Every structure is written in C-alpha cells, then in structure tokens.
Coordinates of C-alpha atoms and ligand atoms in Angstrom, one line a residue:
X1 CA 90.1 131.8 99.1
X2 CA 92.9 129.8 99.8
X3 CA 92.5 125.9 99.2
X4 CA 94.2 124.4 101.6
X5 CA 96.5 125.1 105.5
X6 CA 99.8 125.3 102.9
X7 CA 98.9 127.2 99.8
X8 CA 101.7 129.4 100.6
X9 CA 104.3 126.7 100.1
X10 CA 103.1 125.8 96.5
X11 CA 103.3 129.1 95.2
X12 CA 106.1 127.7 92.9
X13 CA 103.6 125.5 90.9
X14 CA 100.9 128.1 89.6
X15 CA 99.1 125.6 87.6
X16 CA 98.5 123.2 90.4
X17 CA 97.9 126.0 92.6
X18 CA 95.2 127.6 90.5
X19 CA 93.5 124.5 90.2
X20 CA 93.1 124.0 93.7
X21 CA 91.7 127.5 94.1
X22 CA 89.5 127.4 91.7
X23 CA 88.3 123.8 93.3
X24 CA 88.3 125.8 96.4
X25 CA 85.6 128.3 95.0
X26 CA 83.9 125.4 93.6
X27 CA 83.1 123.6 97.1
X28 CA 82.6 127.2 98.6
X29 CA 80.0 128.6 96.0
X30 CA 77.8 125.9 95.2
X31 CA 75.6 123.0 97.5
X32 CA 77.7 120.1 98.1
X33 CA 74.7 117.2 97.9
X34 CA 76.9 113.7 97.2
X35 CA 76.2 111.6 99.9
X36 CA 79.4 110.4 100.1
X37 CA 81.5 113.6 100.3
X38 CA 81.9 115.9 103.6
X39 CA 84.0 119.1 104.3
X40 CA 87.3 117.6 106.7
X41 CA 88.6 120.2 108.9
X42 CA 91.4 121.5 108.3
X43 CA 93.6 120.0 111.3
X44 CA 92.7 116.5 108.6
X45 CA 93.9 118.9 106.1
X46 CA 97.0 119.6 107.7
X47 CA 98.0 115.8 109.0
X48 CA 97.5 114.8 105.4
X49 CA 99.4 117.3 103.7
X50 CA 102.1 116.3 106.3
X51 CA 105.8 114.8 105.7
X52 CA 104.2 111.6 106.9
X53 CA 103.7 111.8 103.1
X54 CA 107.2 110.5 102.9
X55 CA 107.8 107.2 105.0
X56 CA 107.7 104.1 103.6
X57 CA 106.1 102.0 106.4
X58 CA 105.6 98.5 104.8
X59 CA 104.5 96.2 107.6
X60 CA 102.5 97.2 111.0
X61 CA 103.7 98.6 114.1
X62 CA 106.4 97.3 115.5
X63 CA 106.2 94.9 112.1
X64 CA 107.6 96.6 109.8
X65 CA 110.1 95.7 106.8
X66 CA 112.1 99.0 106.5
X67 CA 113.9 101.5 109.3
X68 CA 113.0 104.6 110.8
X69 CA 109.6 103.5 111.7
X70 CA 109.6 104.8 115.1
X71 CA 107.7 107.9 114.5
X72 CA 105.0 107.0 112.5
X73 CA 104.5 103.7 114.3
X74 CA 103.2 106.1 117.2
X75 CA 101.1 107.9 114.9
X76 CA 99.1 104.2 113.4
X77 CA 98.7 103.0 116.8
X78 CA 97.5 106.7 117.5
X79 CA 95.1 105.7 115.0
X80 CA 93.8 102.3 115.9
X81 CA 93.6 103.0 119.6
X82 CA 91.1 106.2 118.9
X83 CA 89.6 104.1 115.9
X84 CA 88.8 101.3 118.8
X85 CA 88.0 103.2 121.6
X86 CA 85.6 105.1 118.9
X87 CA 83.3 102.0 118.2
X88 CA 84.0 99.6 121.0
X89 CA 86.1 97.3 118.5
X90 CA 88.5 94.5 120.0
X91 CA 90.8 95.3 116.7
X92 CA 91.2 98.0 114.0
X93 CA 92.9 98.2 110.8
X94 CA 93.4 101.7 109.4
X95 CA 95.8 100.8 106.5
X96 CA 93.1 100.5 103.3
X97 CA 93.3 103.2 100.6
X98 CA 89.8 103.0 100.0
X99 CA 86.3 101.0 100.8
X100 CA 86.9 99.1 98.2
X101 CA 90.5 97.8 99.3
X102 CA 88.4 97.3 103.1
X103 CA 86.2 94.8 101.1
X104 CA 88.1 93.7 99.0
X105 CA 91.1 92.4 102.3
X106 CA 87.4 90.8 104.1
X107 CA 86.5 89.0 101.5
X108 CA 90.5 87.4 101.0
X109 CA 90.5 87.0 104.5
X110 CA 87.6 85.0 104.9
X111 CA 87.1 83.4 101.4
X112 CA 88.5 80.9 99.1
X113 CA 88.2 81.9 95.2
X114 CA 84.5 80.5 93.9
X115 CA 83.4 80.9 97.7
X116 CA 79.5 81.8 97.8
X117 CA 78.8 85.6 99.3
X118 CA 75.4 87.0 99.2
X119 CA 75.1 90.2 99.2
X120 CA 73.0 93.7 98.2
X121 CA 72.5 94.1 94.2
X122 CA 74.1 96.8 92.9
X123 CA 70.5 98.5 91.4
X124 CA 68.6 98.3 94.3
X125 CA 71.7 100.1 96.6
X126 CA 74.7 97.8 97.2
X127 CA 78.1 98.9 96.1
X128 CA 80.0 98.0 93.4
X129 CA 82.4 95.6 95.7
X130 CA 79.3 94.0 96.4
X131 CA 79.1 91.5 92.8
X132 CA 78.9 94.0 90.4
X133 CA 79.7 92.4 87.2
X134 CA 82.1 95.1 86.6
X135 CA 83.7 94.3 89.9
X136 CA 86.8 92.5 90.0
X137 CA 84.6 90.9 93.2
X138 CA 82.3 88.3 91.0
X139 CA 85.0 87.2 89.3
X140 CA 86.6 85.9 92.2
X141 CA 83.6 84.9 94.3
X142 CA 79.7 83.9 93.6
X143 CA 78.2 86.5 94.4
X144 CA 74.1 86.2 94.8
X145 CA 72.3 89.0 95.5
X146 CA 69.4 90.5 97.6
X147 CA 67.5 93.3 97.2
X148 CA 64.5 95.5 98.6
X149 CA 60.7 95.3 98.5
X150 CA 58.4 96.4 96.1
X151 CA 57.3 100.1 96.4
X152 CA 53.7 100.8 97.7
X153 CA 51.0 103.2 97.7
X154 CA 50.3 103.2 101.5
X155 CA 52.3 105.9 103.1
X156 CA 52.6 104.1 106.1
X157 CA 54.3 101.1 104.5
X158 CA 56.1 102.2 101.4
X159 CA 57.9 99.7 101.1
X160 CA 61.5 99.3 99.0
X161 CA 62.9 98.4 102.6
X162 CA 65.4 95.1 102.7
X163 CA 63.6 92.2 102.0
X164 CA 64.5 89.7 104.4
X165 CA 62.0 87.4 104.3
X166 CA 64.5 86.9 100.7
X167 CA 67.6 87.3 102.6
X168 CA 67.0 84.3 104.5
X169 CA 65.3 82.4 101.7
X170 CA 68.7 83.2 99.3
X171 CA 70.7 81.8 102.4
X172 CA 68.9 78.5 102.9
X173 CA 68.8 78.2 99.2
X174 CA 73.0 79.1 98.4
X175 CA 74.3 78.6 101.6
X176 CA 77.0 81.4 101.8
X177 CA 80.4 81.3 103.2
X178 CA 79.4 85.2 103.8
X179 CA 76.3 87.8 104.1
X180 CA 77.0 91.1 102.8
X181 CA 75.2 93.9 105.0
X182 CA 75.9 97.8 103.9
X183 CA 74.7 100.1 100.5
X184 CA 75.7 102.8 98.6
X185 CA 72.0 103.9 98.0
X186 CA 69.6 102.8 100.9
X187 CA 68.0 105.6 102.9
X188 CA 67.0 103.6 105.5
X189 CA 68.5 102.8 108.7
X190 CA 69.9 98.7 108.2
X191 CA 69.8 97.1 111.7
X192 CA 72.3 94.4 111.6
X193 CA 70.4 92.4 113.8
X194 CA 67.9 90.4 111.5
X195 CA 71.7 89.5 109.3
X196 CA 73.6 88.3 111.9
X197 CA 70.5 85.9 112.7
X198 CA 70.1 84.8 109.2
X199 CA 74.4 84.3 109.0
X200 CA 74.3 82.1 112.3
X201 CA 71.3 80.2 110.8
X202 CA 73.3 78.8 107.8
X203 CA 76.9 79.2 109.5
X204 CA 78.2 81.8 107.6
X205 CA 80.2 84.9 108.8
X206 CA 78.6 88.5 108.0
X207 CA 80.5 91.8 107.3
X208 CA 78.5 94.7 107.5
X209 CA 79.9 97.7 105.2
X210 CA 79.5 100.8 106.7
X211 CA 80.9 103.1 104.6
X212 CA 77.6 105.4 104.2
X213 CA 76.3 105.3 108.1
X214 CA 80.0 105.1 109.7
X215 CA 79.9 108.5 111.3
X216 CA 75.9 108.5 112.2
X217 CA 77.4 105.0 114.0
X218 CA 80.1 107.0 115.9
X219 CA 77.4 109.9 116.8
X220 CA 75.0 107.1 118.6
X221 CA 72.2 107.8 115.7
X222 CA 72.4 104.7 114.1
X223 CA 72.8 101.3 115.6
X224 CA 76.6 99.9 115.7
X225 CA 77.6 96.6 113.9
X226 CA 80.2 96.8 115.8
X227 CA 80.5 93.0 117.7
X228 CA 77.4 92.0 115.9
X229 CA 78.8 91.3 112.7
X230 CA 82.4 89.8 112.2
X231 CA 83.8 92.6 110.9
X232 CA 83.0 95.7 110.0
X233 CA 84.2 97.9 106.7
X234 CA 83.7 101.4 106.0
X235 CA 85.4 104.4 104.6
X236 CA 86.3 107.3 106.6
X237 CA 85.2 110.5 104.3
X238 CA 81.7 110.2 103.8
X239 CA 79.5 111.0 107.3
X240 CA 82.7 110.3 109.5
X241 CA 84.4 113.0 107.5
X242 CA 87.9 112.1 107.8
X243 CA 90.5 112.3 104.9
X244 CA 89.5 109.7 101.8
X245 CA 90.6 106.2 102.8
X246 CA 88.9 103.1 104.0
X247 CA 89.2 101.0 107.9
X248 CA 88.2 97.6 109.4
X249 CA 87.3 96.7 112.7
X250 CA 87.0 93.1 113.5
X251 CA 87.3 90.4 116.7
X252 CA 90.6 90.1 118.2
X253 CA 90.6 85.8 116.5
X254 CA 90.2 88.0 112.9
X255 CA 92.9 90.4 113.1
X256 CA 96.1 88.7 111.9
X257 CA 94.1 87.0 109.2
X258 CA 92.4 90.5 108.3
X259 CA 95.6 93.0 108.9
X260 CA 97.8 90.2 106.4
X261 CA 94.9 90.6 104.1
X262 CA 95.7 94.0 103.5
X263 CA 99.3 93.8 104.0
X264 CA 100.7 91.8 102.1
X265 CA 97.9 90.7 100.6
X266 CA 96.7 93.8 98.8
X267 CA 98.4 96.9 99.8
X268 CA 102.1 98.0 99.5
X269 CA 103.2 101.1 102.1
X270 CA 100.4 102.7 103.7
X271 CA 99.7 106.6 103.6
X272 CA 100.3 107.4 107.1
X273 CA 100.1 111.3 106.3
X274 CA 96.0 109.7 105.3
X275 CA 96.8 107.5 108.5
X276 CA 97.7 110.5 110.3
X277 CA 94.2 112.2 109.1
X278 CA 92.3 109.6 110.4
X279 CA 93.5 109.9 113.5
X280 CA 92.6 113.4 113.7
X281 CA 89.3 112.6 112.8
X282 CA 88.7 109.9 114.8
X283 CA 89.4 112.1 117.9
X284 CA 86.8 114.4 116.1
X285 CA 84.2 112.1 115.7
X286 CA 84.7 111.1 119.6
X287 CA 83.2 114.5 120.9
X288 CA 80.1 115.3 121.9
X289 CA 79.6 117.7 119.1
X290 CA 79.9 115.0 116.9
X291 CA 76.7 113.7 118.3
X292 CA 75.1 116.8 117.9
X293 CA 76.1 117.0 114.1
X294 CA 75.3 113.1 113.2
X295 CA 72.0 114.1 114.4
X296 CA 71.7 116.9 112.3
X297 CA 72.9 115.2 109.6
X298 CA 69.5 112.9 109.7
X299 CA 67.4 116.1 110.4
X300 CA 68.1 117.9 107.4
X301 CA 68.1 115.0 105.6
X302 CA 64.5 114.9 106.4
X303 CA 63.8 118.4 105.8
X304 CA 65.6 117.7 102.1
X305 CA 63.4 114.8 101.8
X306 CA 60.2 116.6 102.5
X307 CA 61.3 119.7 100.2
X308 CA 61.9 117.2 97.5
X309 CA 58.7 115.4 97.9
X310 CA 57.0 118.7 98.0
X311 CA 58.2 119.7 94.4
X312 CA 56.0 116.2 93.0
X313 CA 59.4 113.9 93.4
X314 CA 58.6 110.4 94.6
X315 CA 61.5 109.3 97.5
X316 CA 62.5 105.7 97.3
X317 CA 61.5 103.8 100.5
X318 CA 59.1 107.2 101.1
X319 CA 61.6 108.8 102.8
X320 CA 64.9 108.7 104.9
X321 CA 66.3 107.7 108.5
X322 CA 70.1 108.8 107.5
X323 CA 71.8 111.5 105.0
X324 CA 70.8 109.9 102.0
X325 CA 67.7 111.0 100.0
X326 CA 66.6 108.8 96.8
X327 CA 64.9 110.7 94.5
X328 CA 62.8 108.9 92.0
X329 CA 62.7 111.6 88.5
X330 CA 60.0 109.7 86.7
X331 CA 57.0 110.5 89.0
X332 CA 58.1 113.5 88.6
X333 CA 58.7 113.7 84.6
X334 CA 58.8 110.7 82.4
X335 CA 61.3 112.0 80.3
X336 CA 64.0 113.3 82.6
X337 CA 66.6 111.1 83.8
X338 CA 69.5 111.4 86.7
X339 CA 71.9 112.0 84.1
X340 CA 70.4 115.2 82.6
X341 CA 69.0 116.1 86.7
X342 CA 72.3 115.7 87.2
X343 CA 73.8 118.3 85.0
X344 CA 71.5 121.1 85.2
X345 CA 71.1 120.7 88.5
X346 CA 75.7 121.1 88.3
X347 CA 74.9 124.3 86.4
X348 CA 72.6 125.7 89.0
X349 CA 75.0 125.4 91.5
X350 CA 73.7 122.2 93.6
X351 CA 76.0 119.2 93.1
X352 CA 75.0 116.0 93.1
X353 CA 74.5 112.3 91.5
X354 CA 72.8 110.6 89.2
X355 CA 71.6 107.0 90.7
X356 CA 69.9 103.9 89.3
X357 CA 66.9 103.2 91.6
X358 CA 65.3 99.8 92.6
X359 CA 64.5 97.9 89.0
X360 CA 65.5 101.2 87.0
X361 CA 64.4 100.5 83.8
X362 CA 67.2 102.8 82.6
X363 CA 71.0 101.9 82.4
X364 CA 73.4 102.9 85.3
X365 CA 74.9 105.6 83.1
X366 CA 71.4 107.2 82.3
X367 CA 69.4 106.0 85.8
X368 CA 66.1 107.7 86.5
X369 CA 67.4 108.8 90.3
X370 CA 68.9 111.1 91.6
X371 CA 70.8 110.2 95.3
X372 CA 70.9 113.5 97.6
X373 CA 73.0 113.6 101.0
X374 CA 73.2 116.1 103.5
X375 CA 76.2 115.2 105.3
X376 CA 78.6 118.5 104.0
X377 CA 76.1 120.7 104.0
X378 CA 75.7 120.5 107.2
X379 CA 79.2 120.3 108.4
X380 CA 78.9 123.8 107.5
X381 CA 76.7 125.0 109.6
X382 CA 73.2 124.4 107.2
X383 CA 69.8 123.1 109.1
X384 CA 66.3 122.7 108.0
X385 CA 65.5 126.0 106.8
X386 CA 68.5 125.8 104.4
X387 CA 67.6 122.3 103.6
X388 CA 63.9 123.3 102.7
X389 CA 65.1 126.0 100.3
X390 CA 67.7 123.8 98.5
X391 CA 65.0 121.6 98.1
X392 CA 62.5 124.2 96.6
X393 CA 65.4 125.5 94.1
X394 CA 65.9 121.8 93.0
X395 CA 62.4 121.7 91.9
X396 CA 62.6 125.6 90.3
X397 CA 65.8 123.9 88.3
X398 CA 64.4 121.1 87.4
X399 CA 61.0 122.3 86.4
X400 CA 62.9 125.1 84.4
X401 CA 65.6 123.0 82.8
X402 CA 65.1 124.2 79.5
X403 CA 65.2 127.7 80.3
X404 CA 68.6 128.8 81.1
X405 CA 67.7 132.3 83.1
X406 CA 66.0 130.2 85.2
X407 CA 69.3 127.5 85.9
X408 CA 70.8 131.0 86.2
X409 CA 68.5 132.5 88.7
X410 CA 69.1 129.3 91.1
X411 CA 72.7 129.5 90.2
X412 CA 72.6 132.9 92.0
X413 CA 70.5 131.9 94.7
X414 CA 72.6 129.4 95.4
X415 CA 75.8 131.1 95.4
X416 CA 74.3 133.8 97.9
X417 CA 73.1 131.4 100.4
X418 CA 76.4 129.5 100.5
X419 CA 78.1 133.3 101.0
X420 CA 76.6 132.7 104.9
X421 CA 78.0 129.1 104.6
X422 CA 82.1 129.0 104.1
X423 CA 83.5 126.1 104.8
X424 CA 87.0 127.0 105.4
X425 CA 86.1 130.3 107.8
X426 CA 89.7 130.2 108.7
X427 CA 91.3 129.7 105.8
X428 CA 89.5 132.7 104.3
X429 CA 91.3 134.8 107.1
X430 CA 94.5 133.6 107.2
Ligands
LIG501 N1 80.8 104.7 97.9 C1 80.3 105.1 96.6 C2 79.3 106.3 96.9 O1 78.5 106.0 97.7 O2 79.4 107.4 96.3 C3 81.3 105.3 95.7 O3 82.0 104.1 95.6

C-alpha cells in the first residue's frame, strides 16, 4: 500500500521509501490502541507534505521578521480563524511544535521562575509537563501535585476520580500562581468547573490541558474549558486528529503575552506545512460528522472497557467516559506487568502502552497498566462489536503469553479483522 498522497515522488530514495511502506503495513495490519495516536486524513497528509515545508515565517501574521510572507500569512490566519470559530475562543495560537512547547509558552507567560503551580502527579495521570522530576518544568517552577481518590469496592463509587476536596486543600495550603487541569491517563470526563472555582478562591489563573479530550471538546461530548479556564493547551493529533503539533486558545488580555511566549520566547520558524494541517483539520473537526465520530469514540471505548473487564482486568476509576481505558494487570496476574502486556500484546498485533497506574508500586519503565484508547480505531470505521472482540483477543494474548501459537493465533485474527478496516481506502487505489 502506498504510505503517503506522494509516494510517487520519493521513488528516488528507496530506503526512506521502504520504510514508510513498511510503516504503512504496520498501521494497516495491526489495532492501533495508543490513546494518543489517530489516523489524519489524507487532505492533513497532503497540506503537511506541502512546500509550506519551505518558508521561514519567524514572527506572526502580518509580524513577521523575513519577506515573502504573504502566502502563508493567509494560510495561519486560515488556521486561527477555524481554530477560534472551532471552540468559541477570543484568541488562538497554532504555532507550538508539540504539547509540551503549548505548556511549556503558558507557564512562561504567566509565571516567574520559582513561581508555585499545582498540578496533576505524573503517576496518578498528569503529564510529564506537569512537574515531573524529569521535566525541565520543576526545575523552573514548584510544582505540587494532586492526585485521585483511593479505589473502592462499590461499583457504584469506584473511586480514583480527582480528588478535589485535595485540590482545594493544596491551594489554600501553597497558594499557586497557577492550577494545572488536563492528564495523560485519566479516563474520566474532568469538568473544569470545580478548578476554576478553586483558582478564583486563592487568585490564581488555571490552564486546562486538553491534549487527550481536545477533539471529544470540538464534537460537543465533553464539556469545553474554553472561557472557563484562562487558557487552554492541547495537542492536535490525539482525538482531534490533526497532524502532530500542539495549539493554545486564550482571552483576547492573554494573547500578546501568550503568542511572545512562543515566539520568541521558545520557538524559532513555525511549520506552516504542520500549520497548514491544522487547518485542514480544524475545518474537519467543525462538521457534523465529527460529532458523530467523537461520540463514537466514547462508545467503543466503553465497549473496550467492558471486554477488558470481562477477561478479569480491573479498569482504573471502574470504567471510562472518554477514549482512554486504564487497565490495571495485577488483578488480573500478579506477575505481569505493562511492560511485558505491552510487548506480547505488539506481537499479536494490538498496539498499545504500558502505563504506571495510581500509586503503582512498579517503576514508570515497568508499570503494572496498561492505557488502551479507541480514538484510531474508530476513525476507521470500527464500533462496539469490533471493540468487544479486540477486547476478548487481548485477554486470549495475555492469558496465553507464554505460548507463542497462541500470540500467533491472535496475530492472525487481528490482521484479518483490520483487512475490513484500511485506513487509507484511497490510497490503496490510487
Ligand atoms: N501525551 C502523551 C500521551 O498521552 O501519550 C505523550 O506525551
């Protein structure tokens, strides 16, 4: 199968080329389960394998600090008008390479070095740009951190939810310049509500990270930050499935302090052909289809979530409201971890990752979880029936992990459902 709209035109470099078939075949023979991966189409494809590629744009539109800026100062305004229109914001940046440059440009903005922020820990869902202590971020900044509930037996009331009663006691007690709203594993829908209370209780602004729940946001299934918090970070290839690369919405009395966060602050040229991308996507996202997809999205997550749980595999927070399924291996077997989950479950054909869960008593390389999304899989065309038999084969895997006829069996299985799933329809007939 071809691997991307210009294949034809890199027929010069057969290395590169083979690679990105056999990355092709890759995506399009086996489950793609990372919660924060999706399938672009291939008009996002196209605009970022563009010659946008090859302006240096240093500056904003209409800003910028070198010539010839006319055409692609269309295309980022292009950009930030569908970005705005998308959410409702009063301003958008679409300049960050990544999430973490979004964070990163919020937290110069709106922070002095030693400045207090408290936000999610790390090992019970935040991200990485969150405090990690491998994160240029608590270097810079106090971080303190929040995390979720303990787990119960009730089903009603499983708990591991956000624990806000310690939100706001962490607030009174550090009083931080910022709240940190937004995970990386959290399967739970995070109202912003309850944070912007706590922020205006103690004075302090709150940035909700959307990176996970942007597009479930833009399909009306989720409920938008957008003008509750004070700005708003997320990254555009996870549920919003645009091309990789990060955005910010914030009030119109942020924006210059934001925008020269980035630029200069952080960033060089942007990547308008990524810029470019966005915008495509970003006129995606605004149909009604859309809708119909985000809400699919959450659907088979739940159907993954119940398949799981049928197979003896305890879900963090008992379940899920978004794409995201957390997947807790020792109720399951004491002696498998995510990272060994992880791997047989690669050989079998279902890809996905290894995650620390709440108070994992296992190191972030190891982790006892395993973190399950359902975004890509339904992008192409998968529902609950699909979702329920993925769900059953991760069980036969991981039941049969030492038996390699049975990883082979699944790997099979696996490769003959996604024959009825291609992602690239069209680029298979072209
Ligand atoms: N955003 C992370 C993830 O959820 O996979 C990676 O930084």
């Amino acid at each position: 199968m071809p691997a991307s709209p210009f294949d034809r035109w890199i027929t010069e470099d057969p290395e590169v080329l083979a690679l990105m078939g056999a990355e092709a075949e890759r995506q399009a023979t086996t489950v793609q389960l990372i919660a924060s991966e999706n399938f672009t189409s291939t008009a996002v494809m196209a605009a970022t394998g563009s010659v946008l590629t090859n302006k240096y744009a240093e500056g904003y539109p209409g800003r910028r600090y070198y010539g010839g800026n006319q055409v692609v100062d269309q295309v980022e305004d292009l950009a930030r008008d569908r970005l705005k229109a998308l959410f409702g914001a009063e301003h958008a940046n679409v300049q960050p390479h990544a999430g973490s440059n979004a964070n990163l440009a919020v937290y110069q903005a709106l922070l002095d070095p030693g400045d207090t922020v408290l936000a999610m820990r790390l090992d019970h869902g935040g991200h990485l740009t969150h405090g990690s202590p491998a994160s240029i971020t608590s270097k810079v900044w106090n971080f303190v951190s929040y995390g979720v509930t303990p787990a119960t037996d009730d089903p009603d009331n499983p708990g591991e939810v956000i624990d806000f009663d310690q939100v706001a006691e962490m607030a009174r007690t550090h009083r931080p310049k910022l709240i940190v709203a937004g995970s990386t594993a959290y399967a739970r829908i995070i109202d912003p509500l309850p944070f912007r209370e706590i922020a205006d209780s103690i004075g302090a602004r709150f940035m909700f990270d959307a990176a996970h729940p942007a597009g479930l946001i833009a399909g009306g299934v989720h409920p938008s930050p957008v003008g509750v918090a004070d700005v708003v970070t997320f990254t555009t290839h996870k549920t919003l499935r645009g091309p990789r690369g990060g955005a910010i919405l914030c009030s119109a009395e942020l924006a210059k302090s934001i925008d020269s966060a980035i630029f200069p602050g952080l960033q060089g040229g942007p990547l308008e052909n990524v810029i470019a991308g966005k915008a495509v996507a970003f006129a995606e996202a605004a149909r009604p289809e859309f809708r119909t997809y985000a809400a699919q999205v959450v659907a088979n997550a739940k159907a993954l979530a119940a398949a799981v749980a049928a197979q003896g595999i305890r879900l963090v927070s008992g379940g899920t409201d978004n794409h995201q399924v957390l997947c807790d291996l020792q109720s399951f077997d004491a002696e498998l971890t995510g990272k060994e989950a992880q791997e047989v479950l690669d050989r079998a054909g279902i890809t996905c990752n290894r995650n620390t869960i709440p108070d994992d008593p296992r190191s972030p390389f190891i982790t006892s979880g395993l973190r399950l999304g359902s975004a890509a899989q339904t992008t192409v065309g998968m529902g609950e029936a699909e979702m329920e038999r993925i769900g059953g084969l991760i069980g036969t895997t991981l039941r049969g992990r030492a038996d390699e006829s049975v990883v082979a069996g699944v790997r099979a299985e696996i490769r003959e459902l996604c024959a009825s799933f291609p992602p690239y329809p069209d680029l298979a007939d072209a």
